[in-house]
XYZ file of N, CA and C in Angstrom:
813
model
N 0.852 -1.194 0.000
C 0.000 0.000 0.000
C 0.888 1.245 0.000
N 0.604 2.576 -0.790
C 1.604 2.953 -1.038
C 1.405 4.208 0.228
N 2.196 5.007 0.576
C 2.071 6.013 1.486
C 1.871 7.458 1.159
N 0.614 7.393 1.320
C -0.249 8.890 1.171
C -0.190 9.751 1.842
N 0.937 9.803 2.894
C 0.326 10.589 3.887
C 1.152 11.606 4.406
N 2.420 12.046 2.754
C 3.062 13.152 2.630
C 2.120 13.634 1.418
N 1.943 15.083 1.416
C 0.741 15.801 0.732
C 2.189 17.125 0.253
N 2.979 17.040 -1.246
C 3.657 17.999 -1.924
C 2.922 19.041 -1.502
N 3.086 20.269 -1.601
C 2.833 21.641 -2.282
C 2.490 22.115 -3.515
N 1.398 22.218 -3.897
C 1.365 22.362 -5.532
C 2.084 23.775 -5.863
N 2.288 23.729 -7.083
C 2.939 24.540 -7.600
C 1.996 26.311 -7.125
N 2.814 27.497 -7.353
C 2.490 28.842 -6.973
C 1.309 29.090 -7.596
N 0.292 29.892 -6.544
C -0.609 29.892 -7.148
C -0.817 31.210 -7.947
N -1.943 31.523 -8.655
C -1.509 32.558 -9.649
C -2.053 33.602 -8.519
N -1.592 34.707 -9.306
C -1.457 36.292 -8.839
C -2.820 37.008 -8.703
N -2.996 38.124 -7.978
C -4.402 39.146 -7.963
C -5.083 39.485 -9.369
N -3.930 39.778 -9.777
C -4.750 40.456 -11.009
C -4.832 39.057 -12.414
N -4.030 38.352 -12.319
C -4.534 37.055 -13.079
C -6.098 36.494 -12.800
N -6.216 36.432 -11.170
C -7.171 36.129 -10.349
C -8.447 36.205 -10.650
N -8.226 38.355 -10.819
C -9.646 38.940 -11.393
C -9.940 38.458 -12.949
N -8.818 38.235 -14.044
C -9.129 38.312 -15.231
C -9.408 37.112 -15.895
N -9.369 35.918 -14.330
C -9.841 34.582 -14.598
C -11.383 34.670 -14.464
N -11.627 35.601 -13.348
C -12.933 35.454 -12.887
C -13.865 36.490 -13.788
N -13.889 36.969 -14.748
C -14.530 37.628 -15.803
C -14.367 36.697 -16.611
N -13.682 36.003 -16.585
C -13.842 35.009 -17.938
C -15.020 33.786 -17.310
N -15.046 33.611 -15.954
C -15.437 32.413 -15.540
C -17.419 33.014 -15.428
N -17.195 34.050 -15.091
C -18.650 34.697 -15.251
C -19.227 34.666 -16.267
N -18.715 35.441 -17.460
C -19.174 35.024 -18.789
C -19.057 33.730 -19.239
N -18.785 33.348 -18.919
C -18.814 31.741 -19.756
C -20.243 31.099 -18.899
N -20.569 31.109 -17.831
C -21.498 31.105 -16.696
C -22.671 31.508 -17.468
N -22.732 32.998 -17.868
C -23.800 34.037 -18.495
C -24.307 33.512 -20.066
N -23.123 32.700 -20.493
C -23.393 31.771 -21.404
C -24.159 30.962 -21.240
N -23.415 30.043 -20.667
C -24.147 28.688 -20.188
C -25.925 28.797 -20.058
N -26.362 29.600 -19.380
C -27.655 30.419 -18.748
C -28.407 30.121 -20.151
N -27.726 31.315 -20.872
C -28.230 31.690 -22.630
C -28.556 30.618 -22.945
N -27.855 29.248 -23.094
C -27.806 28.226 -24.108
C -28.721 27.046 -23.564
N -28.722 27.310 -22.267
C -30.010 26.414 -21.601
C -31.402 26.062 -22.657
N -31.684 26.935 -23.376
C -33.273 26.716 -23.878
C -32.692 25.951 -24.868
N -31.326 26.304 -25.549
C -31.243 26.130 -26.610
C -30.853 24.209 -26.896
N -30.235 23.783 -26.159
C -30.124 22.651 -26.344
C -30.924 21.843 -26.457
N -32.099 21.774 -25.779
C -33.393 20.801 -26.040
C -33.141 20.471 -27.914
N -33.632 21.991 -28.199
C -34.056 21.994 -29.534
C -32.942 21.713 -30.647
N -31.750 20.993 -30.405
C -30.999 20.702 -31.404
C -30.551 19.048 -31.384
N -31.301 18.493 -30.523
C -31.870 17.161 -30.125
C -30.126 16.294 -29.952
N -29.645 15.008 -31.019
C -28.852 14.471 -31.182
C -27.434 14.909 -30.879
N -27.398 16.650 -31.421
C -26.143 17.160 -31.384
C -26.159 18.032 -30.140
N -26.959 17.867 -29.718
C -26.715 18.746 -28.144
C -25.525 18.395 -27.515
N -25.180 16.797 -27.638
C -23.741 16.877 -26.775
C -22.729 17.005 -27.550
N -22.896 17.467 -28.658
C -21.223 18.542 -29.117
C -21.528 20.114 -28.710
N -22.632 20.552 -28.390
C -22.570 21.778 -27.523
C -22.134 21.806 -26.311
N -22.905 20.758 -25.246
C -22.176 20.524 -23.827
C -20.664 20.378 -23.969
N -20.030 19.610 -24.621
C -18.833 18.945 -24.563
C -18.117 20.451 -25.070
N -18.314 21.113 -25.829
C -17.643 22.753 -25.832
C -17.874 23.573 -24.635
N -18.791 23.893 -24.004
C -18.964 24.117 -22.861
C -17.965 23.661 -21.909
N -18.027 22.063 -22.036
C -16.827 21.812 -20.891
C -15.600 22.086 -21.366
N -15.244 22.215 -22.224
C -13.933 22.550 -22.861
C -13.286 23.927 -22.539
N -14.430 24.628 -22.886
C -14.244 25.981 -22.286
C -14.147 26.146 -20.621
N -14.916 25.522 -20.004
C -14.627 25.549 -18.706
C -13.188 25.106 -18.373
N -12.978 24.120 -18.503
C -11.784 23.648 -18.140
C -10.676 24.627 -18.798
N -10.519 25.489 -19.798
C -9.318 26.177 -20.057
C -9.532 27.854 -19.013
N -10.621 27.566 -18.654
C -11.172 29.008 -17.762
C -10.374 28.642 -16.197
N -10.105 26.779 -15.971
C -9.961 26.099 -14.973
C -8.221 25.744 -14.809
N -7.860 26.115 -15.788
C -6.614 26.078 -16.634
C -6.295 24.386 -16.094
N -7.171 23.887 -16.981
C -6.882 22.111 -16.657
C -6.966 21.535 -17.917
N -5.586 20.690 -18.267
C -5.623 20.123 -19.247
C -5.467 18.324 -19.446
N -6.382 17.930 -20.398
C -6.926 16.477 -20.195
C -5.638 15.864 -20.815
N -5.114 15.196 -20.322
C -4.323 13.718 -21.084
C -4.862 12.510 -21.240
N -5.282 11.558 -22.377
C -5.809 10.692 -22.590
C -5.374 9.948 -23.312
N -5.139 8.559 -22.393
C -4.445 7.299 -22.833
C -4.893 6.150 -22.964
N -5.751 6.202 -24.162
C -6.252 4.830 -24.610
C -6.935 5.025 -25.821
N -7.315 3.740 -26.354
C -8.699 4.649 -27.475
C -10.150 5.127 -26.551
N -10.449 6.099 -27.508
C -12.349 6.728 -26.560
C -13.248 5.459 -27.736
N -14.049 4.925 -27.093
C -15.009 4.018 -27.767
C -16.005 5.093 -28.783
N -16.423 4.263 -29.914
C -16.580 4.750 -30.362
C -18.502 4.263 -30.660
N -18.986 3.241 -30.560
C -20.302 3.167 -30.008
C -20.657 2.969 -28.703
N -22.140 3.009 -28.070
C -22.427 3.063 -26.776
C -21.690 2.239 -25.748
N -21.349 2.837 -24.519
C -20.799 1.843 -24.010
C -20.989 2.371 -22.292
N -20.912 1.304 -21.632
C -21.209 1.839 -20.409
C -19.688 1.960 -19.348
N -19.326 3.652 -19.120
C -18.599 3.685 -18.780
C -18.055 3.898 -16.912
N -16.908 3.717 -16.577
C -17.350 3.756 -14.878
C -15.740 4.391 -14.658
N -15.403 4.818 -13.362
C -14.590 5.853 -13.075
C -14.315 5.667 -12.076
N -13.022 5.889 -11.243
C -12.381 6.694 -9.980
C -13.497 8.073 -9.611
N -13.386 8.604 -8.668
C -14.367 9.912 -8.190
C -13.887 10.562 -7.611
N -13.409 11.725 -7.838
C -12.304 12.241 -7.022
C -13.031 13.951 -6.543
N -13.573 14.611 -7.823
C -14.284 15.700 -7.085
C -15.495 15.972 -7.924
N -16.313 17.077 -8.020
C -17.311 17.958 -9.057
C -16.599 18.005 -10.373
N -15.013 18.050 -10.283
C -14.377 18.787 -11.429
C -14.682 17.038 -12.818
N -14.276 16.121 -11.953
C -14.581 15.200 -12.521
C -15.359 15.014 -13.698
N -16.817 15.566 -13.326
C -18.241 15.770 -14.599
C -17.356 16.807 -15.585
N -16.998 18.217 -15.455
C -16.325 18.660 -16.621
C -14.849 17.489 -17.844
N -14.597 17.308 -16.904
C -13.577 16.348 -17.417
C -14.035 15.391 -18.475
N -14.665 14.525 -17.628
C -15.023 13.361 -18.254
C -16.353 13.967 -19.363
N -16.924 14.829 -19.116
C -18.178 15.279 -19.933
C -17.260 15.690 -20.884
N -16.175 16.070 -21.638
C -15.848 16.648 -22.186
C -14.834 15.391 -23.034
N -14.601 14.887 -22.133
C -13.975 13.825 -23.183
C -14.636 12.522 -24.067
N -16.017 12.743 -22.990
C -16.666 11.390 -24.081
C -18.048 11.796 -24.135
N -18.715 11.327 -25.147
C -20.151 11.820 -25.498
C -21.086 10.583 -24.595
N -21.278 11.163 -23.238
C -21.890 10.463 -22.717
C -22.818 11.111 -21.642
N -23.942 10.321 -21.464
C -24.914 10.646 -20.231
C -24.781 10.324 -18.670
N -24.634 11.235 -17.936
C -24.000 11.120 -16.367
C -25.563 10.363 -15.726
N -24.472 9.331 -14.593
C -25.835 9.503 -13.186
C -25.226 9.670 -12.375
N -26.395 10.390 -11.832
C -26.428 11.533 -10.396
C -27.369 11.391 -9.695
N -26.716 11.620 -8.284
C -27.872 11.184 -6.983
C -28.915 12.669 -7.799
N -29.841 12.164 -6.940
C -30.936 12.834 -7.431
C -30.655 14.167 -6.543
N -30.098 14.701 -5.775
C -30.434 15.624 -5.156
C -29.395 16.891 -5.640
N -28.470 16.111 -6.766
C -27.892 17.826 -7.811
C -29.226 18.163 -8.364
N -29.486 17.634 -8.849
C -30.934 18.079 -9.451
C -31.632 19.450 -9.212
N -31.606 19.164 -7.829
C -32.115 20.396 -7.264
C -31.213 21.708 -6.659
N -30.120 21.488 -7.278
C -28.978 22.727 -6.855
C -29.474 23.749 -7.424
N -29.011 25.028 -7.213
C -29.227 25.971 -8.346
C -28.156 25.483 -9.234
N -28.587 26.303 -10.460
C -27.593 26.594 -11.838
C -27.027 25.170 -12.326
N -26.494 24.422 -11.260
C -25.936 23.182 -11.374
C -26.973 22.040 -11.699
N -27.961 22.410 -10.869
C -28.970 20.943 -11.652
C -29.442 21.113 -12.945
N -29.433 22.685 -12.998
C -30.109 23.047 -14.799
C -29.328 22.415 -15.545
N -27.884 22.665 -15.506
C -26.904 22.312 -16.720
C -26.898 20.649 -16.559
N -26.974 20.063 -15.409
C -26.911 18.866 -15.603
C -28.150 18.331 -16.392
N -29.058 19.024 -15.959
C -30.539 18.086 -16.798
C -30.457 18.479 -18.315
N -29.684 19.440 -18.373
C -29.440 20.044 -19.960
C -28.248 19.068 -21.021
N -27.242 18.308 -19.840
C -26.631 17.428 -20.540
C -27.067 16.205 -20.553
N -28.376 15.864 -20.064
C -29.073 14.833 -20.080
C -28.592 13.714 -19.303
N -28.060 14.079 -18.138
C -28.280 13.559 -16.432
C -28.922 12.690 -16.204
N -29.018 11.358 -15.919
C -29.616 10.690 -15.107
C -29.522 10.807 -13.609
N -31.158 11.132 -13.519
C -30.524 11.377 -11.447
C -31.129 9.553 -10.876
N -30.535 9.216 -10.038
C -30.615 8.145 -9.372
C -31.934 9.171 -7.938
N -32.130 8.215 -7.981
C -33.479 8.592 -6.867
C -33.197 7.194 -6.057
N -33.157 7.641 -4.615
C -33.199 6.827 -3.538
C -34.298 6.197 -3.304
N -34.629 4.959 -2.425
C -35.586 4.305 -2.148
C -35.868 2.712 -2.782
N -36.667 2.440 -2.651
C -37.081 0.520 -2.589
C -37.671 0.927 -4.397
N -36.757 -0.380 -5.122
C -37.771 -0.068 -6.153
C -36.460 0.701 -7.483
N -36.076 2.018 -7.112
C -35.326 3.025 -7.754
C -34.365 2.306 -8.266
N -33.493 1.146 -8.180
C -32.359 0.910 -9.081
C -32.828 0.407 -10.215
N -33.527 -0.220 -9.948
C -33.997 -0.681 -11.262
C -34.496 -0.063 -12.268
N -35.191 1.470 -11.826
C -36.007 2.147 -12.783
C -34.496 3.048 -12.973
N -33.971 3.424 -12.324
C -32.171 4.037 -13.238
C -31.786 3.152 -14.326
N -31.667 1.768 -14.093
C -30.939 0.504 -15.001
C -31.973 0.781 -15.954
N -33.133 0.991 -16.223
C -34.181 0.458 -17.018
C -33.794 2.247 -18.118
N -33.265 3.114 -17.118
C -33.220 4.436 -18.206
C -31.584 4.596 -18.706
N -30.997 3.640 -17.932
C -29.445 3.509 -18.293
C -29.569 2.960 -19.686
N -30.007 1.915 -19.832
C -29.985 1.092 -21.253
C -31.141 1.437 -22.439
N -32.292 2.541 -21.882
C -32.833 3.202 -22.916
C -31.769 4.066 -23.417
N -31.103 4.850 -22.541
C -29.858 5.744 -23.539
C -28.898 4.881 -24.711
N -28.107 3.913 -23.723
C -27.684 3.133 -24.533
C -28.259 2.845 -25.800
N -29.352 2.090 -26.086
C -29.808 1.807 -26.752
C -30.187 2.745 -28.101
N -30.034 3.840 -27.652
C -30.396 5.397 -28.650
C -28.636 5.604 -28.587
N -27.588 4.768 -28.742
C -26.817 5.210 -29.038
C -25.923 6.177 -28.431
N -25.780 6.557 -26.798
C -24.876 7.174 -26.535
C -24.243 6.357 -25.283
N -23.355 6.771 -24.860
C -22.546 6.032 -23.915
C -23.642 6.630 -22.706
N -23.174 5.803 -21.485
C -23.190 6.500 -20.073
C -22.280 6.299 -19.200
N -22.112 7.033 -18.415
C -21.232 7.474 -17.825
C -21.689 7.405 -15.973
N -20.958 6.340 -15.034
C -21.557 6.882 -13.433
C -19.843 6.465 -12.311
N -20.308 6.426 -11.875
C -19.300 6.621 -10.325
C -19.333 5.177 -9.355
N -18.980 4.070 -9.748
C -19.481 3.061 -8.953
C -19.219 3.189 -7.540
N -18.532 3.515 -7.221
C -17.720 4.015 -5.948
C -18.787 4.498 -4.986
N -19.594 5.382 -5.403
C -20.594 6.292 -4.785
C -20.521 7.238 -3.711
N -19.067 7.736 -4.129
C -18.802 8.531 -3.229
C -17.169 9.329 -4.072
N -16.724 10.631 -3.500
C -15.437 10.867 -3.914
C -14.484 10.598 -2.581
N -13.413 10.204 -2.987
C -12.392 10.066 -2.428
C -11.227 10.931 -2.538
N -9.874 10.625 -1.625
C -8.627 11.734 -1.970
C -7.830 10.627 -2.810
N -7.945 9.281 -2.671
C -6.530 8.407 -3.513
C -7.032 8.236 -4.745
N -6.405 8.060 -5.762
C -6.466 7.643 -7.286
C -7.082 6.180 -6.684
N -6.244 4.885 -6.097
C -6.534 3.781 -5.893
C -8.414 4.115 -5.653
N -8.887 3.488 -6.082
C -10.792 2.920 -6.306
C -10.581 2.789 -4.815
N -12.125 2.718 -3.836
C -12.651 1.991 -3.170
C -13.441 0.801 -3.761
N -14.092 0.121 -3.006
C -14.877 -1.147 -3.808
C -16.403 -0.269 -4.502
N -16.511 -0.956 -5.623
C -17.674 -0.892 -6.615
C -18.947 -1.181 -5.987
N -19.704 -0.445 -5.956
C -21.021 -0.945 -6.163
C -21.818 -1.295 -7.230
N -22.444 -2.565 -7.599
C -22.565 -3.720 -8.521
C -23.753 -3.183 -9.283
N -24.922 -2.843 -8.264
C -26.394 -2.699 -9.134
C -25.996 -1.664 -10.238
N -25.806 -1.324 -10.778
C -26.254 -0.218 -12.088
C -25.043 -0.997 -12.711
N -24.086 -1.860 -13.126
C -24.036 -2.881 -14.109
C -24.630 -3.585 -14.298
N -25.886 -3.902 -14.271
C -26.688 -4.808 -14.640
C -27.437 -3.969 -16.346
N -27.374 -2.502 -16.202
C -27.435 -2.329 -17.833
C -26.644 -2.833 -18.724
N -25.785 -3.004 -18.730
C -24.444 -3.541 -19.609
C -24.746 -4.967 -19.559
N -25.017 -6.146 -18.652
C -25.271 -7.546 -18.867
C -26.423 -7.341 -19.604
N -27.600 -6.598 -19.352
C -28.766 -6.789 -20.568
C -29.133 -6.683 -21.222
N -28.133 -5.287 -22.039
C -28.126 -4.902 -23.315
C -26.873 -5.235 -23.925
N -25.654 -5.744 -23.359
C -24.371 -6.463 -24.167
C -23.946 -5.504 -24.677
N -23.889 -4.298 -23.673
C -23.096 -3.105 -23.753
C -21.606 -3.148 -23.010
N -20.480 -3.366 -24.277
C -19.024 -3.126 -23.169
C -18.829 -2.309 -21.966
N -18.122 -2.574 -21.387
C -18.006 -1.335 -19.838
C -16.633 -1.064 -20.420
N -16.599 0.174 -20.144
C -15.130 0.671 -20.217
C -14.833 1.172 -18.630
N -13.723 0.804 -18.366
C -13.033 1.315 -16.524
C -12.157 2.561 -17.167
N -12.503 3.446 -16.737
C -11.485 4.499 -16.679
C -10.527 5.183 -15.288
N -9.568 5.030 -15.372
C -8.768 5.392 -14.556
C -8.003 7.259 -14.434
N -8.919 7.583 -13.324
C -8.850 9.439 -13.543
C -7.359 9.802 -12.324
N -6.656 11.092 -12.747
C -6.090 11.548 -11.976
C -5.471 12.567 -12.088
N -5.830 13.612 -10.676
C -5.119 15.081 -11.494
C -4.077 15.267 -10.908
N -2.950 16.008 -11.338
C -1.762 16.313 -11.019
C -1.172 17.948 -11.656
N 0.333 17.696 -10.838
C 0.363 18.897 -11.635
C 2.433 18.303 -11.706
N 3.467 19.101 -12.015
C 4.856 18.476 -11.683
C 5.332 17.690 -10.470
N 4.593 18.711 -9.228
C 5.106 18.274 -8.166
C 4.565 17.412 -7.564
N 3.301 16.690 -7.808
C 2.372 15.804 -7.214
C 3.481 14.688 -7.412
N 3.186 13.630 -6.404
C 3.978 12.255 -5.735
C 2.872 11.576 -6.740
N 3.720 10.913 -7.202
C 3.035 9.417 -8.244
C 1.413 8.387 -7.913
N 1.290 8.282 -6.826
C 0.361 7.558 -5.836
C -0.630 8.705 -5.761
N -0.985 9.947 -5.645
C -1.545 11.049 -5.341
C -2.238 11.816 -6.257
N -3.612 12.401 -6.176
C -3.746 13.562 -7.004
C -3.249 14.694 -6.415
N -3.122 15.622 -7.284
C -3.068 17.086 -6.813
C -3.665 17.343 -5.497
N -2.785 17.904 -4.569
C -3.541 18.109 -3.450
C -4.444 19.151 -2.931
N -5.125 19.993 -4.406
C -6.266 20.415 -4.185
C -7.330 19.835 -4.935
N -6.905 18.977 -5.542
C -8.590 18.129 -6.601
C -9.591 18.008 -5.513
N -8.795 17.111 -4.640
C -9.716 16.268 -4.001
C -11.352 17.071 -3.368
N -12.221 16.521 -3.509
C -13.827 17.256 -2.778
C -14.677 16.363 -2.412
N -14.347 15.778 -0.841
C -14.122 14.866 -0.238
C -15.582 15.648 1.195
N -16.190 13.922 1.661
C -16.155 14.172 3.170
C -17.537 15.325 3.367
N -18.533 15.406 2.423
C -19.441 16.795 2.625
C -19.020 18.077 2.774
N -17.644 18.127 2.292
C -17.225 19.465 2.004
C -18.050 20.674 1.081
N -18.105 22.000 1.656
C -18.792 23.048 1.066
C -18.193 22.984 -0.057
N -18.665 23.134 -1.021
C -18.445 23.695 -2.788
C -17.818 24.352 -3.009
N -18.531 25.839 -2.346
C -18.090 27.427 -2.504
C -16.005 27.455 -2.183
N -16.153 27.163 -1.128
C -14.020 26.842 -0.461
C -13.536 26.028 -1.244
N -13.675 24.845 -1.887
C -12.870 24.191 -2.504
C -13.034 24.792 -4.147
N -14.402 25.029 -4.919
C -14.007 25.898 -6.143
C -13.188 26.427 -6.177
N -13.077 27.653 -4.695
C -12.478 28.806 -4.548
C -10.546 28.823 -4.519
N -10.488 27.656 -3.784
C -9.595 27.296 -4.039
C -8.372 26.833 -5.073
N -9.261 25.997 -5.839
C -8.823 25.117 -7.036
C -9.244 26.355 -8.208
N -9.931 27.507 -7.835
C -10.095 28.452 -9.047
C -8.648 29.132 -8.735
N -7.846 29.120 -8.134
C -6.631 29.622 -8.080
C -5.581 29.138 -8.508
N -5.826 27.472 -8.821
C -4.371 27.052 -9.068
C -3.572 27.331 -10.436
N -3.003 27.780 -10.591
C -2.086 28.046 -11.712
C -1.855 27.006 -13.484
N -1.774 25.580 -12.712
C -2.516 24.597 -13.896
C -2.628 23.066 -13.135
N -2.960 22.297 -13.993
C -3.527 21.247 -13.297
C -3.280 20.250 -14.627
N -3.382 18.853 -14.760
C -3.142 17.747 -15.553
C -4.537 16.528 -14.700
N -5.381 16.761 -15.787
C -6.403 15.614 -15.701
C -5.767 14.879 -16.516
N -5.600 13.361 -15.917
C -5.049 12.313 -16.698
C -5.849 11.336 -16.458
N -6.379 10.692 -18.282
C -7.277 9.562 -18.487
C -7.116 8.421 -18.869
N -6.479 7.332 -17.812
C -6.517 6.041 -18.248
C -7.366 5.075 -18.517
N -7.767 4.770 -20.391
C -8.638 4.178 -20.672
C -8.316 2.826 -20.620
N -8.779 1.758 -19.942
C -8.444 0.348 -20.100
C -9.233 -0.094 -20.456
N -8.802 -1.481 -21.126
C -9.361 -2.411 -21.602
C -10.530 -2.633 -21.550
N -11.664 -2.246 -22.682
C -13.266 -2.719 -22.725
C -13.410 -4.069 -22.304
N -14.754 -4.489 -21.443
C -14.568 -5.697 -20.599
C -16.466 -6.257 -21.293
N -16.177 -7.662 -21.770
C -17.294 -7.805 -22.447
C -18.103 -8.689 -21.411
N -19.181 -7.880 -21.027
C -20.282 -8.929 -19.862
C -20.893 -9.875 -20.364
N -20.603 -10.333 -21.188
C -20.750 -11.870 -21.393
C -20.317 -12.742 -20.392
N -21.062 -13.607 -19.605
C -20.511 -14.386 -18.675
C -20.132 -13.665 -17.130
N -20.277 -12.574 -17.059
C -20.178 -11.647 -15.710
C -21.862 -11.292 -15.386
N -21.932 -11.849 -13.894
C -22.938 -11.466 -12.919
C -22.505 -9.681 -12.810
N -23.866 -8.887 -12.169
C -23.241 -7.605 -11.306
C -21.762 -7.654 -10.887
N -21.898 -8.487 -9.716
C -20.811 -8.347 -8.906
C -19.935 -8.081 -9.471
N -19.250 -9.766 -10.392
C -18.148 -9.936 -11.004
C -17.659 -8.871 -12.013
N -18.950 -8.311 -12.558
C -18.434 -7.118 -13.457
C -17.896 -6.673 -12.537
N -18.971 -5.665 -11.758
C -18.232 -4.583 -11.152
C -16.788 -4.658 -10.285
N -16.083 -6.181 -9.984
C -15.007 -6.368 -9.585
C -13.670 -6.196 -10.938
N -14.312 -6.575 -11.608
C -13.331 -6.564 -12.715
C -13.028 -5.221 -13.294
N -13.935 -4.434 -13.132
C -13.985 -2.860 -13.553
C -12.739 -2.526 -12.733
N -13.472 -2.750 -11.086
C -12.346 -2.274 -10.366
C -10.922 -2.594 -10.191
N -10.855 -3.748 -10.464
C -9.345 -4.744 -10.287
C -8.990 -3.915 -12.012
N -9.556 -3.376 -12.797
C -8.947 -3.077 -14.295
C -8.401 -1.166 -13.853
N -9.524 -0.476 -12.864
C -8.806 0.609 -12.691
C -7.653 0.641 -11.459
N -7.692 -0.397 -10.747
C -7.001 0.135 -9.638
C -5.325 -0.782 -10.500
N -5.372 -1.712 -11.489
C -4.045 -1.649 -12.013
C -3.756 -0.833 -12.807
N -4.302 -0.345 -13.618
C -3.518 0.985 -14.503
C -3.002 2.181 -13.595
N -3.853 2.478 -12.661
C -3.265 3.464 -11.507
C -1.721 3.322 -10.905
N -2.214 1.828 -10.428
C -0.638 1.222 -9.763
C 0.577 1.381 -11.323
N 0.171 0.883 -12.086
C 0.739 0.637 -13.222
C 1.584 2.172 -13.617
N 0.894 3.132 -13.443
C 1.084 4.208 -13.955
C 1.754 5.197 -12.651
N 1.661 4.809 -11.566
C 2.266 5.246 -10.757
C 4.039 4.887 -10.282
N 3.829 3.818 -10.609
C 5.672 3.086 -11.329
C 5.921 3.793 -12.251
N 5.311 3.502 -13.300
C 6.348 4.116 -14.883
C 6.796 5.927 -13.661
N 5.854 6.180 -13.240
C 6.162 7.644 -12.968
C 7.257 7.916 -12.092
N 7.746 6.870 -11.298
C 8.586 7.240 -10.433
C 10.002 6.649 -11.052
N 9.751 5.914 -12.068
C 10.966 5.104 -12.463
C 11.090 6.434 -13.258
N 10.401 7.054 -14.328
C 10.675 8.269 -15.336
C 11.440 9.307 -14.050
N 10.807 9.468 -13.223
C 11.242 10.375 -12.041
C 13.184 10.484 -11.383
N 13.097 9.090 -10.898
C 14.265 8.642 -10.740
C 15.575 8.263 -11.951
N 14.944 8.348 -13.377
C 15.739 8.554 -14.495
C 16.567 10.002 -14.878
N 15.848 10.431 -14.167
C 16.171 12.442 -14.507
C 17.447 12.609 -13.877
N 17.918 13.368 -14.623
C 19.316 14.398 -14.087
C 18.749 15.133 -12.901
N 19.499 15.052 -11.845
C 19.119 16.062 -10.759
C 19.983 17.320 -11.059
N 19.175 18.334 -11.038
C 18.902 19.589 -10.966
C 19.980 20.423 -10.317
């Protein structure tokens, strides 16, 4: 198990007046977003090459840039993830044309549940009964051809390494013979330790929103890195077993990728 429990310094954060001329950009793009709300309904199919610009733009407003290492699938597929903060949905919304689920209670955020129901959100609703009617709208998307996209984990964490999966919502993928893709997320920046994200990603624990945006709207730059592994065909996988294999597929590319990094590390000329 590797030791988490030295936390680098990220790199300097940017300056006052960078500060302000981030945050006019981050407003208007906001004042946008607002505008384009009506508009997406009505352009049906291609609505998510509008969202997916949206996030694009956010993220360079966020000064965060995606690295992505694998192929992106290219028909529906049901995809699953590490969870590390909010920033996550820009990320991943931006790299693959897919439909999120979400506890039901973004829904009701301001500003934030609009745009989510505008990228065509699945909210998970709690109670006896509810997984099944998510699974039953998981594989109507599918089925119309777009990926989806959720968090098996059901929760965010601070380590890249997964906690254990929760199984029910793979059961769309065994019944429509939709591949799962495991993606392996992690942000960094130079100075981040190999094992670690950036030690402001993390949005952990019922933490307020407002302090950690506020925060991470300061950092200078950031490296979302996307390890795509191996599509896993549910043929012959129960829930469970999927969802173990998802996880045993992200938590080795992590490990995997956390070596190459320290061996590249320890290759360098010291300074």
């Amino acid at each position: 198990m590797p030791d988490t429990s030295f936390t680098a310094p990220p790199r300097p954060l940017i300056g006052r007046l960078s500060l302000c001329l981030k945050g006019l950009r981050l407003v208007a793009l906001l004042l946008l977003g607002v505008l384009l709300l009506p508009v997406v309904p009505l352009i049906g199919n291609r609505s998510w090459k509008l969202v997916r610009w949206w996030h694009g733009r956010m993220l360079r407003v966020l000064n965060v840039e995606i690295e992505i290492d694998g192929e992106v699938p290219v028909g529906p597929t049901l995809i699953v993830a590490n969870h590390c903060s909010w920033l996550d949905i820009v990320v991943l919304g931006h790299a693959f044309n897919a439909s999120f689920v979400s506890k039901a209670e973004i829904g009701g955020w301001p500003l934030v549940g609009s745009f989510a129901r505008a990228a065509g959100t699945l909210f998970l609703a709690r109670g006896a009964g509810k997984t099944s009617e998510t699974s039953e709208k998981i594989r109507s998307v599918l089925a119309a051809g777009r990926s989806v996209l959720f968090f098996p984990e059901g929760t965010t964490t601070t380590d890249p390494q997964p906690k254990r999966f929760h199984a029910r919502l793979f059961a769309a993928a065994i019944d429509g013979g939709y591949p799962v893709l495991p993606v392996a997320l992690r942000y960094c920046d130079d100075t981040t330790p190999a094992e670690m994200h950036h030690a402001l990603a993390p949005w952990v624990n019922e933490a307020a929103l407002w302090p950690h945006f506020r925060d991470l709207f300061r950092v200078h730059d950031m490296r979302a890195q996307l390890r795509l592994c191996a599509p896993i065909d549910p043929r012959g996988f129960d829930r469970r077993s999927l969802a173990e294999a998802s996880y045993m597929a992200i938590s080795h590319r992590q490990s995997m990728a956390a070596i190459k990094s320290r061996r590249a590390a320890a290759s360098r000329p010291p300074r």
